[in-house]
Protein backbone atom coordinates (compact mmCIF):
# COMPACT_ATOMS: atom_id res chain seq x y z
CA UNK A 1 0.00 0.00 0.00
CA UNK A 2 1.27 3.50 -0.83
CA UNK A 3 2.29 5.86 1.94
CA UNK A 4 -0.33 8.35 3.07
CA UNK A 5 0.83 12.00 3.26
CA UNK A 6 -0.14 12.66 6.85
CA UNK A 7 -1.07 16.08 8.17
CA UNK A 8 1.69 17.35 10.46
CA UNK A 9 2.69 20.43 12.43
CA UNK A 10 6.05 21.74 13.62
CA UNK A 11 6.44 24.02 16.65
CA UNK A 12 9.39 25.30 18.64
CA UNK A 13 12.85 26.65 17.81
CA UNK A 14 13.62 26.10 14.14
CA UNK A 15 17.07 24.55 14.49
CA UNK A 16 16.52 22.63 17.74
CA UNK A 17 16.57 18.81 17.91
CA UNK A 18 13.27 17.29 16.82
CA UNK A 19 10.88 15.44 19.13
CA UNK A 20 8.17 13.43 17.35
CA UNK A 21 4.83 12.97 19.14
CA UNK A 22 2.50 10.21 17.91
CA UNK A 23 -1.07 10.38 19.29
CA UNK A 24 -3.38 7.50 20.17
CA UNK A 25 -5.74 6.42 17.42
CA UNK A 26 -9.08 8.16 17.87
CA UNK A 27 -7.41 11.43 18.93
CA UNK A 28 -5.78 14.22 16.95
CA UNK A 29 -2.41 15.92 17.39
CA UNK A 30 -4.07 18.37 19.81
CA UNK A 31 -3.98 15.61 22.45
CA UNK A 32 -0.36 16.74 22.98
CA UNK A 33 -1.23 20.38 23.72
CA UNK A 34 -0.50 19.95 27.48
CA UNK A 35 3.06 18.92 26.57
CA UNK A 36 3.81 21.74 24.15
CA UNK A 37 4.81 24.56 26.56
CA UNK A 38 7.49 22.37 28.16
CA UNK A 39 8.83 20.66 25.06
CA UNK A 40 8.99 23.71 22.79
CA UNK A 41 11.32 25.53 25.18
CA UNK A 42 14.31 23.80 23.62
CA UNK A 43 12.95 21.30 21.09
CA UNK A 44 11.38 21.39 17.64
CA UNK A 45 8.18 19.40 18.15
CA UNK A 46 6.66 17.43 15.27
CA UNK A 47 3.06 16.22 15.64
CA UNK A 48 1.05 14.14 13.18
CA UNK A 49 -2.53 13.11 12.55
CA UNK A 50 -3.11 9.48 11.60
CA UNK A 51 -4.82 8.63 8.32
CA UNK A 52 -8.47 9.67 8.41
CA UNK A 53 -7.84 11.93 11.45
CA UNK A 54 -7.95 15.70 11.07
CA UNK A 55 -6.87 16.60 7.55
CA UNK A 56 -4.87 13.43 6.89
CA UNK A 57 -6.29 11.62 3.84
CA UNK A 58 -8.40 8.48 4.17
CA UNK A 59 -7.30 5.70 1.83
CA UNK A 60 -9.63 2.91 0.85
CA UNK A 61 -8.82 -0.62 1.93
CA UNK A 62 -7.23 -2.41 4.87
CA UNK A 63 -4.03 -1.43 6.64
CA UNK A 64 -1.72 -2.87 9.26
CA UNK A 65 0.65 -1.51 11.89
CA UNK A 66 3.54 -1.53 9.42
CA UNK A 67 1.56 0.63 6.96
CA UNK A 68 0.73 3.12 9.68
CA UNK A 69 4.33 3.24 10.92
CA UNK A 70 5.58 3.80 7.37
CA UNK A 71 3.17 6.75 7.12
CA UNK A 72 5.05 8.33 10.04
CA UNK A 73 8.46 7.56 8.53
CA UNK A 74 7.22 9.15 5.31
CA UNK A 75 6.66 12.45 7.13
CA UNK A 76 10.22 12.38 8.46
CA UNK A 77 11.58 11.63 5.00
CA UNK A 78 9.60 14.46 3.42
CA UNK A 79 10.93 16.86 6.06
CA UNK A 80 14.49 15.65 5.64
CA UNK A 81 14.67 14.64 9.29
CA UNK A 82 16.85 11.56 9.75
CA UNK A 83 16.85 11.17 13.54
CA UNK A 84 14.40 12.12 16.29
CA UNK A 85 13.50 11.44 19.87
CA UNK A 86 9.91 10.30 20.07
CA UNK A 87 6.95 9.68 22.34
CA UNK A 88 3.85 7.70 21.40
CA UNK A 89 0.64 7.14 23.32
CA UNK A 90 -1.85 4.29 23.31
CA UNK A 91 -1.75 2.22 20.17
CA UNK A 92 0.12 5.11 18.55
CA UNK A 93 3.07 3.85 20.62
CA UNK A 94 2.91 0.62 18.63
CA UNK A 95 4.04 2.51 15.54
CA UNK A 96 7.13 3.74 17.36
CA UNK A 97 7.83 0.23 18.63
CA UNK A 98 7.75 -0.98 15.03
CA UNK A 99 10.08 1.84 13.97
CA UNK A 100 12.46 1.16 16.87
CA UNK A 101 12.76 -2.48 15.85
CA UNK A 102 12.86 -1.98 12.07
CA UNK A 103 14.51 1.43 11.62
CA UNK A 104 16.56 1.87 14.80
CA UNK A 105 18.76 4.65 13.41
CA UNK A 106 15.67 6.85 13.17
CA UNK A 107 15.20 7.07 16.94
CA UNK A 108 17.50 8.60 19.52
CA UNK A 109 15.32 8.14 22.61
CA UNK A 110 11.84 6.67 23.04
CA UNK A 111 8.90 7.03 25.43
CA UNK A 112 5.88 4.72 25.20
CA UNK A 113 2.75 5.85 27.08
CA UNK A 114 -0.17 3.51 27.88
CA UNK A 115 1.33 0.88 25.59
CA UNK A 116 1.26 -2.90 25.21
CA UNK A 117 3.21 -5.39 23.09
CA UNK A 118 0.00 -6.96 21.80
CA UNK A 119 -3.71 -6.21 21.77
CA UNK A 120 -5.62 -7.97 24.56
CA UNK A 121 -7.99 -10.51 23.02
CA UNK A 122 -10.95 -9.30 25.06
CA UNK A 123 -10.86 -5.84 23.51
CA UNK A 124 -12.63 -7.05 20.33
CA UNK A 125 -11.67 -4.12 18.13
CA UNK A 126 -13.16 -6.10 15.25
CA UNK A 127 -16.59 -5.57 16.79
CA UNK A 128 -15.89 -1.84 17.15
CA UNK A 129 -14.94 -1.79 13.47
CA UNK A 130 -18.20 -3.51 12.49
CA UNK A 131 -20.27 -1.05 14.51
CA UNK A 132 -18.47 1.94 12.98
CA UNK A 133 -19.06 0.61 9.47
CA UNK A 134 -22.78 0.21 10.08
CA UNK A 135 -23.53 3.10 12.43
CA UNK A 136 -20.74 5.66 12.07
CA UNK A 137 -18.45 7.01 14.76
CA UNK A 138 -21.33 8.03 17.02
CA UNK A 139 -22.24 4.35 17.41
CA UNK A 140 -19.07 3.69 19.41
CA UNK A 141 -18.10 7.08 20.90
CA UNK A 142 -19.34 6.36 24.42
CA UNK A 143 -17.59 2.96 24.60
CA UNK A 144 -14.31 4.09 23.10
CA UNK A 145 -13.94 7.37 24.99
CA UNK A 146 -15.01 6.02 28.40
CA UNK A 147 -11.61 4.49 29.32
CA UNK A 148 -9.71 7.64 28.37
CA UNK A 149 -10.35 9.53 31.61
CA UNK A 150 -11.04 8.74 35.24
CA UNK A 151 -14.54 9.54 36.53
CA UNK A 152 -12.91 12.29 38.60
CA UNK A 153 -11.77 14.19 35.52
CA UNK A 154 -15.13 13.73 33.82
CA UNK A 155 -16.76 15.30 36.90
CA UNK A 156 -14.25 18.13 37.42
CA UNK A 157 -13.52 19.03 33.79
CA UNK A 158 -16.47 17.84 31.69
CA UNK A 159 -15.49 20.22 28.89
CA UNK A 160 -12.28 18.22 28.36
CA UNK A 161 -14.10 14.92 27.97
CA UNK A 162 -16.66 16.60 25.71
CA UNK A 163 -13.94 18.04 23.44
CA UNK A 164 -12.29 14.67 22.95
CA UNK A 165 -15.64 13.05 22.21
CA UNK A 166 -16.32 15.74 19.60
CA UNK A 167 -12.89 15.18 18.01
CA UNK A 168 -13.53 11.44 17.94
CA UNK A 169 -16.87 11.90 16.17
CA UNK A 170 -15.09 13.87 13.44
CA UNK A 171 -12.78 11.00 12.39
CA UNK A 172 -13.42 9.32 9.07
CA UNK A 173 -15.38 6.12 9.87
CA UNK A 174 -13.85 3.97 7.13
CA UNK A 175 -10.30 4.90 8.12
CA UNK A 176 -11.01 4.32 11.80
CA UNK A 177 -12.59 0.93 11.12
CA UNK A 178 -9.53 -0.13 9.13
CA UNK A 179 -7.27 0.95 11.97
CA UNK A 180 -9.44 -1.01 14.43
CA UNK A 181 -8.90 -4.12 12.31
CA UNK A 182 -5.14 -3.49 12.41
CA UNK A 183 -5.24 -3.08 16.19
CA UNK A 184 -7.22 -6.30 16.59
CA UNK A 185 -4.45 -8.24 14.81
CA UNK A 186 -1.52 -6.49 16.48
CA UNK A 187 1.06 -8.69 18.18
CA UNK A 188 4.54 -7.16 18.45
CA UNK A 189 6.01 -9.45 21.08
CA UNK A 190 8.57 -10.68 18.56
CA UNK A 191 9.76 -7.10 17.96
CA UNK A 192 10.30 -6.15 21.59
CA UNK A 193 13.69 -7.85 22.13
CA UNK A 194 15.03 -6.04 19.06
CA UNK A 195 14.46 -2.57 20.55
CA UNK A 196 17.86 -1.08 21.43
CA UNK A 197 16.80 2.55 21.78
CA UNK A 198 16.92 4.02 25.33
CA UNK A 199 13.28 3.60 26.33
CA UNK A 200 10.92 4.66 29.10
CA UNK A 201 7.54 2.92 29.34
CA UNK A 202 4.81 4.77 31.25
CA UNK A 203 1.46 3.33 32.34
CA UNK A 204 -1.49 5.00 34.04
CA UNK A 205 -2.52 3.52 37.36
CA UNK A 206 -6.24 3.63 36.51
CA UNK A 207 -6.15 2.74 32.81
CA UNK A 208 -8.98 0.22 32.22
CA UNK A 209 -7.92 -0.28 28.60
CA UNK A 210 -4.26 -1.19 29.19
CA UNK A 211 -3.58 -1.52 32.93
CA UNK A 212 0.02 -1.18 34.16
CA UNK A 213 0.73 -4.89 33.84
CA UNK A 214 0.86 -4.47 30.08
CA UNK A 215 3.43 -1.71 30.35
CA UNK A 216 5.46 -3.70 32.84
CA UNK A 217 5.67 -6.67 30.47
CA UNK A 218 6.66 -4.39 27.63
CA UNK A 219 9.40 -2.70 29.65
CA UNK A 220 10.68 -6.05 30.92
CA UNK A 221 11.27 -7.13 27.32
CA UNK A 222 13.35 -4.07 26.35
CA UNK A 223 16.93 -4.11 27.54
CA UNK A 224 17.56 -1.34 30.06
CA UNK A 225 14.06 0.14 29.81
CA UNK A 226 12.70 2.25 32.64
CA UNK A 227 9.12 1.68 33.81
CA UNK A 228 6.92 4.25 35.54
CA UNK A 229 3.32 4.24 36.75
CA UNK A 230 1.49 7.57 36.87
CA UNK A 231 -1.22 7.84 39.53
CA UNK A 232 -4.54 9.64 39.13
CA UNK A 233 -4.99 9.01 35.42
CA UNK A 234 -6.68 6.67 32.95
CA UNK A 235 -5.70 5.96 29.33
CA UNK A 236 -5.00 9.56 28.20
CA UNK A 237 -2.54 10.17 31.02
CA UNK A 238 -0.79 12.97 29.14
CA UNK A 239 -3.99 15.00 29.41
CA UNK A 240 -5.11 14.02 32.89
CA UNK A 241 -1.67 14.09 34.55
CA UNK A 242 0.23 16.41 32.26
CA UNK A 243 2.37 17.57 35.17
CA UNK A 244 3.94 14.16 35.76
CA UNK A 245 4.06 13.13 32.11
CA UNK A 246 5.84 16.38 31.25
CA UNK A 247 8.42 15.73 33.97
CA UNK A 248 9.12 12.30 32.49
CA UNK A 249 9.32 13.64 28.94
CA UNK A 250 11.79 16.33 29.94
CA UNK A 251 13.87 13.80 31.89
CA UNK A 252 14.00 11.17 29.16
CA UNK A 253 13.16 12.61 25.73
CA UNK A 254 14.11 16.30 25.85
CA UNK A 255 17.49 15.84 27.55
mmCIF file of C-alpha atoms in Angstrom:
data_model
loop_
_atom_site.group_PDB
_atom_site.id
_atom_site.type_symbol
_atom_site.label_atom_id
_atom_site.label_comp_id
_atom_site.label_asym_id
_atom_site.label_seq_id
_atom_site.Cartn_x
_atom_site.Cartn_y
_atom_site.Cartn_z
ATOM 1 C CA UNK A 1 0.000 0.000 0.000
ATOM 2 C CA UNK A 2 1.266 3.502 -0.833
ATOM 3 C CA UNK A 3 2.289 5.862 1.940
ATOM 4 C CA UNK A 4 -0.331 8.347 3.068
ATOM 5 C CA UNK A 5 0.828 12.002 3.255
ATOM 6 C CA UNK A 6 -0.138 12.662 6.854
ATOM 7 C CA UNK A 7 -1.067 16.084 8.173
ATOM 8 C CA UNK A 8 1.685 17.354 10.459
ATOM 9 C CA UNK A 9 2.692 20.426 12.427
ATOM 10 C CA UNK A 10 6.049 21.745 13.618
ATOM 11 C CA UNK A 11 6.442 24.021 16.648
ATOM 12 C CA UNK A 12 9.387 25.295 18.640
ATOM 13 C CA UNK A 13 12.853 26.650 17.810
ATOM 14 C CA UNK A 14 13.621 26.099 14.138
ATOM 15 C CA UNK A 15 17.068 24.551 14.493
ATOM 16 C CA UNK A 16 16.519 22.628 17.744
ATOM 17 C CA UNK A 17 16.575 18.811 17.914
ATOM 18 C CA UNK A 18 13.272 17.286 16.822
ATOM 19 C CA UNK A 19 10.878 15.442 19.127
ATOM 20 C CA UNK A 20 8.169 13.427 17.350
ATOM 21 C CA UNK A 21 4.829 12.970 19.141
ATOM 22 C CA UNK A 22 2.499 10.206 17.914
ATOM 23 C CA UNK A 23 -1.067 10.378 19.294
ATOM 24 C CA UNK A 24 -3.384 7.501 20.172
ATOM 25 C CA UNK A 25 -5.745 6.417 17.423
ATOM 26 C CA UNK A 26 -9.076 8.164 17.867
ATOM 27 C CA UNK A 27 -7.406 11.429 18.926
ATOM 28 C CA UNK A 28 -5.780 14.217 16.952
ATOM 29 C CA UNK A 29 -2.415 15.920 17.387
ATOM 30 C CA UNK A 30 -4.073 18.365 19.810
ATOM 31 C CA UNK A 31 -3.979 15.610 22.452
ATOM 32 C CA UNK A 32 -0.364 16.737 22.982
ATOM 33 C CA UNK A 33 -1.228 20.384 23.724
ATOM 34 C CA UNK A 34 -0.498 19.951 27.475
ATOM 35 C CA UNK A 35 3.061 18.919 26.574
ATOM 36 C CA UNK A 36 3.810 21.743 24.147
ATOM 37 C CA UNK A 37 4.811 24.556 26.558
ATOM 38 C CA UNK A 38 7.494 22.372 28.162
ATOM 39 C CA UNK A 39 8.826 20.661 25.059
ATOM 40 C CA UNK A 40 8.987 23.706 22.795
ATOM 41 C CA UNK A 41 11.317 25.532 25.181
ATOM 42 C CA UNK A 42 14.306 23.803 23.620
ATOM 43 C CA UNK A 43 12.954 21.302 21.094
ATOM 44 C CA UNK A 44 11.380 21.394 17.644
ATOM 45 C CA UNK A 45 8.179 19.395 18.150
ATOM 46 C CA UNK A 46 6.660 17.430 15.268
ATOM 47 C CA UNK A 47 3.063 16.224 15.637
ATOM 48 C CA UNK A 48 1.054 14.143 13.180
ATOM 49 C CA UNK A 49 -2.533 13.113 12.548
ATOM 50 C CA UNK A 50 -3.106 9.479 11.600
ATOM 51 C CA UNK A 51 -4.819 8.630 8.320
ATOM 52 C CA UNK A 52 -8.474 9.671 8.410
ATOM 53 C CA UNK A 53 -7.845 11.926 11.445
ATOM 54 C CA UNK A 54 -7.950 15.701 11.073
ATOM 55 C CA UNK A 55 -6.866 16.604 7.546
ATOM 56 C CA UNK A 56 -4.869 13.433 6.889
ATOM 57 C CA UNK A 57 -6.289 11.617 3.842
ATOM 58 C CA UNK A 58 -8.395 8.484 4.167
ATOM 59 C CA UNK A 59 -7.296 5.704 1.827
ATOM 60 C CA UNK A 60 -9.626 2.906 0.848
ATOM 61 C CA UNK A 61 -8.824 -0.623 1.935
ATOM 62 C CA UNK A 62 -7.234 -2.406 4.874
ATOM 63 C CA UNK A 63 -4.026 -1.428 6.643
ATOM 64 C CA UNK A 64 -1.724 -2.874 9.263
ATOM 65 C CA UNK A 65 0.652 -1.511 11.894
ATOM 66 C CA UNK A 66 3.535 -1.532 9.418
ATOM 67 C CA UNK A 67 1.564 0.628 6.962
ATOM 68 C CA UNK A 68 0.730 3.117 9.680
ATOM 69 C CA UNK A 69 4.332 3.237 10.918
ATOM 70 C CA UNK A 70 5.585 3.798 7.375
ATOM 71 C CA UNK A 71 3.172 6.752 7.121
ATOM 72 C CA UNK A 72 5.049 8.326 10.041
ATOM 73 C CA UNK A 73 8.463 7.560 8.534
ATOM 74 C CA UNK A 74 7.224 9.147 5.311
ATOM 75 C CA UNK A 75 6.657 12.450 7.128
ATOM 76 C CA UNK A 76 10.219 12.384 8.463
ATOM 77 C CA UNK A 77 11.577 11.632 5.002
ATOM 78 C CA UNK A 78 9.599 14.462 3.424
ATOM 79 C CA UNK A 79 10.931 16.865 6.057
ATOM 80 C CA UNK A 80 14.495 15.649 5.642
ATOM 81 C CA UNK A 81 14.674 14.636 9.290
ATOM 82 C CA UNK A 82 16.845 11.559 9.752
ATOM 83 C CA UNK A 83 16.847 11.168 13.538
ATOM 84 C CA UNK A 84 14.400 12.122 16.293
ATOM 85 C CA UNK A 85 13.504 11.440 19.865
ATOM 86 C CA UNK A 86 9.909 10.300 20.071
ATOM 87 C CA UNK A 87 6.947 9.682 22.337
ATOM 88 C CA UNK A 88 3.854 7.702 21.403
ATOM 89 C CA UNK A 89 0.645 7.138 23.318
ATOM 90 C CA UNK A 90 -1.849 4.289 23.311
ATOM 91 C CA UNK A 91 -1.753 2.217 20.166
ATOM 92 C CA UNK A 92 0.120 5.108 18.554
ATOM 93 C CA UNK A 93 3.068 3.852 20.617
ATOM 94 C CA UNK A 94 2.911 0.617 18.627
ATOM 95 C CA UNK A 95 4.040 2.508 15.542
ATOM 96 C CA UNK A 96 7.133 3.736 17.365
ATOM 97 C CA UNK A 97 7.827 0.234 18.628
ATOM 98 C CA UNK A 98 7.753 -0.980 15.028
ATOM 99 C CA UNK A 99 10.080 1.842 13.970
ATOM 100 C CA UNK A 100 12.459 1.165 16.872
ATOM 101 C CA UNK A 101 12.760 -2.485 15.846
ATOM 102 C CA UNK A 102 12.863 -1.976 12.072
ATOM 103 C CA UNK A 103 14.507 1.432 11.616
ATOM 104 C CA UNK A 104 16.561 1.870 14.802
ATOM 105 C CA UNK A 105 18.764 4.655 13.411
ATOM 106 C CA UNK A 106 15.670 6.851 13.171
ATOM 107 C CA UNK A 107 15.201 7.073 16.940
ATOM 108 C CA UNK A 108 17.504 8.603 19.516
ATOM 109 C CA UNK A 109 15.320 8.141 22.610
ATOM 110 C CA UNK A 110 11.841 6.672 23.043
ATOM 111 C CA UNK A 111 8.899 7.029 25.434
ATOM 112 C CA UNK A 112 5.882 4.720 25.202
ATOM 113 C CA UNK A 113 2.748 5.846 27.076
ATOM 114 C CA UNK A 114 -0.166 3.514 27.875
ATOM 115 C CA UNK A 115 1.329 0.883 25.592
ATOM 116 C CA UNK A 116 1.259 -2.899 25.210
ATOM 117 C CA UNK A 117 3.214 -5.392 23.089
ATOM 118 C CA UNK A 118 -0.005 -6.956 21.804
ATOM 119 C CA UNK A 119 -3.708 -6.207 21.773
ATOM 120 C CA UNK A 120 -5.618 -7.971 24.565
ATOM 121 C CA UNK A 121 -7.988 -10.511 23.024
ATOM 122 C CA UNK A 122 -10.951 -9.298 25.060
ATOM 123 C CA UNK A 123 -10.858 -5.835 23.510
ATOM 124 C CA UNK A 124 -12.634 -7.054 20.334
ATOM 125 C CA UNK A 125 -11.673 -4.123 18.128
ATOM 126 C CA UNK A 126 -13.157 -6.098 15.251
ATOM 127 C CA UNK A 127 -16.586 -5.569 16.786
ATOM 128 C CA UNK A 128 -15.886 -1.840 17.154
ATOM 129 C CA UNK A 129 -14.941 -1.787 13.468
ATOM 130 C CA UNK A 130 -18.198 -3.508 12.490
ATOM 131 C CA UNK A 131 -20.270 -1.051 14.512
ATOM 132 C CA UNK A 132 -18.474 1.940 12.977
ATOM 133 C CA UNK A 133 -19.064 0.609 9.474
ATOM 134 C CA UNK A 134 -22.782 0.209 10.085
ATOM 135 C CA UNK A 135 -23.533 3.105 12.434
ATOM 136 C CA UNK A 136 -20.737 5.661 12.065
ATOM 137 C CA UNK A 137 -18.451 7.011 14.764
ATOM 138 C CA UNK A 138 -21.334 8.026 17.015
ATOM 139 C CA UNK A 139 -22.243 4.353 17.415
ATOM 140 C CA UNK A 140 -19.067 3.693 19.411
ATOM 141 C CA UNK A 141 -18.104 7.084 20.897
ATOM 142 C CA UNK A 142 -19.336 6.356 24.417
ATOM 143 C CA UNK A 143 -17.595 2.960 24.599
ATOM 144 C CA UNK A 144 -14.308 4.087 23.103
ATOM 145 C CA UNK A 145 -13.935 7.368 24.985
ATOM 146 C CA UNK A 146 -15.013 6.024 28.398
ATOM 147 C CA UNK A 147 -11.606 4.487 29.315
ATOM 148 C CA UNK A 148 -9.713 7.639 28.370
ATOM 149 C CA UNK A 149 -10.348 9.526 31.614
ATOM 150 C CA UNK A 150 -11.044 8.740 35.243
ATOM 151 C CA UNK A 151 -14.542 9.541 36.532
ATOM 152 C CA UNK A 152 -12.907 12.286 38.598
ATOM 153 C CA UNK A 153 -11.774 14.188 35.520
ATOM 154 C CA UNK A 154 -15.135 13.734 33.815
ATOM 155 C CA UNK A 155 -16.757 15.302 36.898
ATOM 156 C CA UNK A 156 -14.251 18.127 37.422
ATOM 157 C CA UNK A 157 -13.520 19.026 33.789
ATOM 158 C CA UNK A 158 -16.473 17.837 31.687
ATOM 159 C CA UNK A 159 -15.485 20.220 28.893
ATOM 160 C CA UNK A 160 -12.277 18.224 28.362
ATOM 161 C CA UNK A 161 -14.096 14.920 27.967
ATOM 162 C CA UNK A 162 -16.657 16.604 25.706
ATOM 163 C CA UNK A 163 -13.937 18.041 23.438
ATOM 164 C CA UNK A 164 -12.286 14.674 22.950
ATOM 165 C CA UNK A 165 -15.636 13.053 22.209
ATOM 166 C CA UNK A 166 -16.316 15.737 19.600
ATOM 167 C CA UNK A 167 -12.888 15.183 18.011
ATOM 168 C CA UNK A 168 -13.532 11.440 17.937
ATOM 169 C CA UNK A 169 -16.868 11.903 16.167
ATOM 170 C CA UNK A 170 -15.085 13.873 13.439
ATOM 171 C CA UNK A 171 -12.777 11.003 12.387
ATOM 172 C CA UNK A 172 -13.422 9.320 9.066
ATOM 173 C CA UNK A 173 -15.379 6.116 9.867
ATOM 174 C CA UNK A 174 -13.849 3.965 7.125
ATOM 175 C CA UNK A 175 -10.304 4.900 8.125
ATOM 176 C CA UNK A 176 -11.011 4.316 11.797
ATOM 177 C CA UNK A 177 -12.592 0.926 11.123
ATOM 178 C CA UNK A 178 -9.532 -0.128 9.125
ATOM 179 C CA UNK A 179 -7.271 0.949 11.973
ATOM 180 C CA UNK A 180 -9.438 -1.011 14.428
ATOM 181 C CA UNK A 181 -8.896 -4.116 12.305
ATOM 182 C CA UNK A 182 -5.143 -3.493 12.409
ATOM 183 C CA UNK A 183 -5.241 -3.079 16.185
ATOM 184 C CA UNK A 184 -7.221 -6.296 16.585
ATOM 185 C CA UNK A 185 -4.449 -8.242 14.815
ATOM 186 C CA UNK A 186 -1.516 -6.489 16.479
ATOM 187 C CA UNK A 187 1.062 -8.688 18.183
ATOM 188 C CA UNK A 188 4.536 -7.157 18.448
ATOM 189 C CA UNK A 189 6.008 -9.452 21.076
ATOM 190 C CA UNK A 190 8.571 -10.684 18.556
ATOM 191 C CA UNK A 191 9.762 -7.104 17.964
ATOM 192 C CA UNK A 192 10.298 -6.152 21.593
ATOM 193 C CA UNK A 193 13.693 -7.854 22.135
ATOM 194 C CA UNK A 194 15.031 -6.042 19.062
ATOM 195 C CA UNK A 195 14.464 -2.573 20.550
ATOM 196 C CA UNK A 196 17.860 -1.079 21.431
ATOM 197 C CA UNK A 197 16.796 2.555 21.782
ATOM 198 C CA UNK A 198 16.917 4.019 25.326
ATOM 199 C CA UNK A 199 13.276 3.597 26.332
ATOM 200 C CA UNK A 200 10.917 4.658 29.102
ATOM 201 C CA UNK A 201 7.538 2.923 29.343
ATOM 202 C CA UNK A 202 4.815 4.774 31.254
ATOM 203 C CA UNK A 203 1.462 3.333 32.341
ATOM 204 C CA UNK A 204 -1.495 5.000 34.040
ATOM 205 C CA UNK A 205 -2.522 3.520 37.358
ATOM 206 C CA UNK A 206 -6.235 3.632 36.507
ATOM 207 C CA UNK A 207 -6.154 2.735 32.812
ATOM 208 C CA UNK A 208 -8.980 0.222 32.221
ATOM 209 C CA UNK A 209 -7.919 -0.278 28.600
ATOM 210 C CA UNK A 210 -4.263 -1.185 29.186
ATOM 211 C CA UNK A 211 -3.579 -1.516 32.927
ATOM 212 C CA UNK A 212 0.019 -1.182 34.161
ATOM 213 C CA UNK A 213 0.731 -4.893 33.837
ATOM 214 C CA UNK A 214 0.858 -4.470 30.076
ATOM 215 C CA UNK A 215 3.429 -1.712 30.346
ATOM 216 C CA UNK A 216 5.456 -3.701 32.839
ATOM 217 C CA UNK A 217 5.675 -6.666 30.468
ATOM 218 C CA UNK A 218 6.662 -4.386 27.628
ATOM 219 C CA UNK A 219 9.400 -2.698 29.652
ATOM 220 C CA UNK A 220 10.684 -6.045 30.921
ATOM 221 C CA UNK A 221 11.268 -7.130 27.324
ATOM 222 C CA UNK A 222 13.346 -4.065 26.348
ATOM 223 C CA UNK A 223 16.935 -4.112 27.544
ATOM 224 C CA UNK A 224 17.556 -1.337 30.062
ATOM 225 C CA UNK A 225 14.059 0.137 29.814
ATOM 226 C CA UNK A 226 12.701 2.249 32.642
ATOM 227 C CA UNK A 227 9.118 1.676 33.808
ATOM 228 C CA UNK A 228 6.923 4.252 35.536
ATOM 229 C CA UNK A 229 3.317 4.244 36.747
ATOM 230 C CA UNK A 230 1.487 7.573 36.873
ATOM 231 C CA UNK A 231 -1.216 7.836 39.530
ATOM 232 C CA UNK A 232 -4.536 9.640 39.128
ATOM 233 C CA UNK A 233 -4.986 9.006 35.417
ATOM 234 C CA UNK A 234 -6.680 6.671 32.947
ATOM 235 C CA UNK A 235 -5.696 5.961 29.326
ATOM 236 C CA UNK A 236 -5.000 9.557 28.203
ATOM 237 C CA UNK A 237 -2.545 10.168 31.022
ATOM 238 C CA UNK A 238 -0.791 12.972 29.138
ATOM 239 C CA UNK A 239 -3.989 14.997 29.406
ATOM 240 C CA UNK A 240 -5.109 14.015 32.888
ATOM 241 C CA UNK A 241 -1.671 14.088 34.545
ATOM 242 C CA UNK A 242 0.226 16.415 32.255
ATOM 243 C CA UNK A 243 2.365 17.571 35.166
ATOM 244 C CA UNK A 244 3.942 14.156 35.758
ATOM 245 C CA UNK A 245 4.065 13.130 32.108
ATOM 246 C CA UNK A 246 5.837 16.384 31.253
ATOM 247 C CA UNK A 247 8.422 15.730 33.966
ATOM 248 C CA UNK A 248 9.119 12.296 32.492
ATOM 249 C CA UNK A 249 9.318 13.636 28.940
ATOM 250 C CA UNK A 250 11.790 16.328 29.942
ATOM 251 C CA UNK A 251 13.868 13.798 31.887
ATOM 252 C CA UNK A 252 14.000 11.174 29.160
ATOM 253 C CA UNK A 253 13.164 12.606 25.734
ATOM 254 C CA UNK A 254 14.105 16.300 25.853
ATOM 255 C CA UNK A 255 17.488 15.836 27.552
#
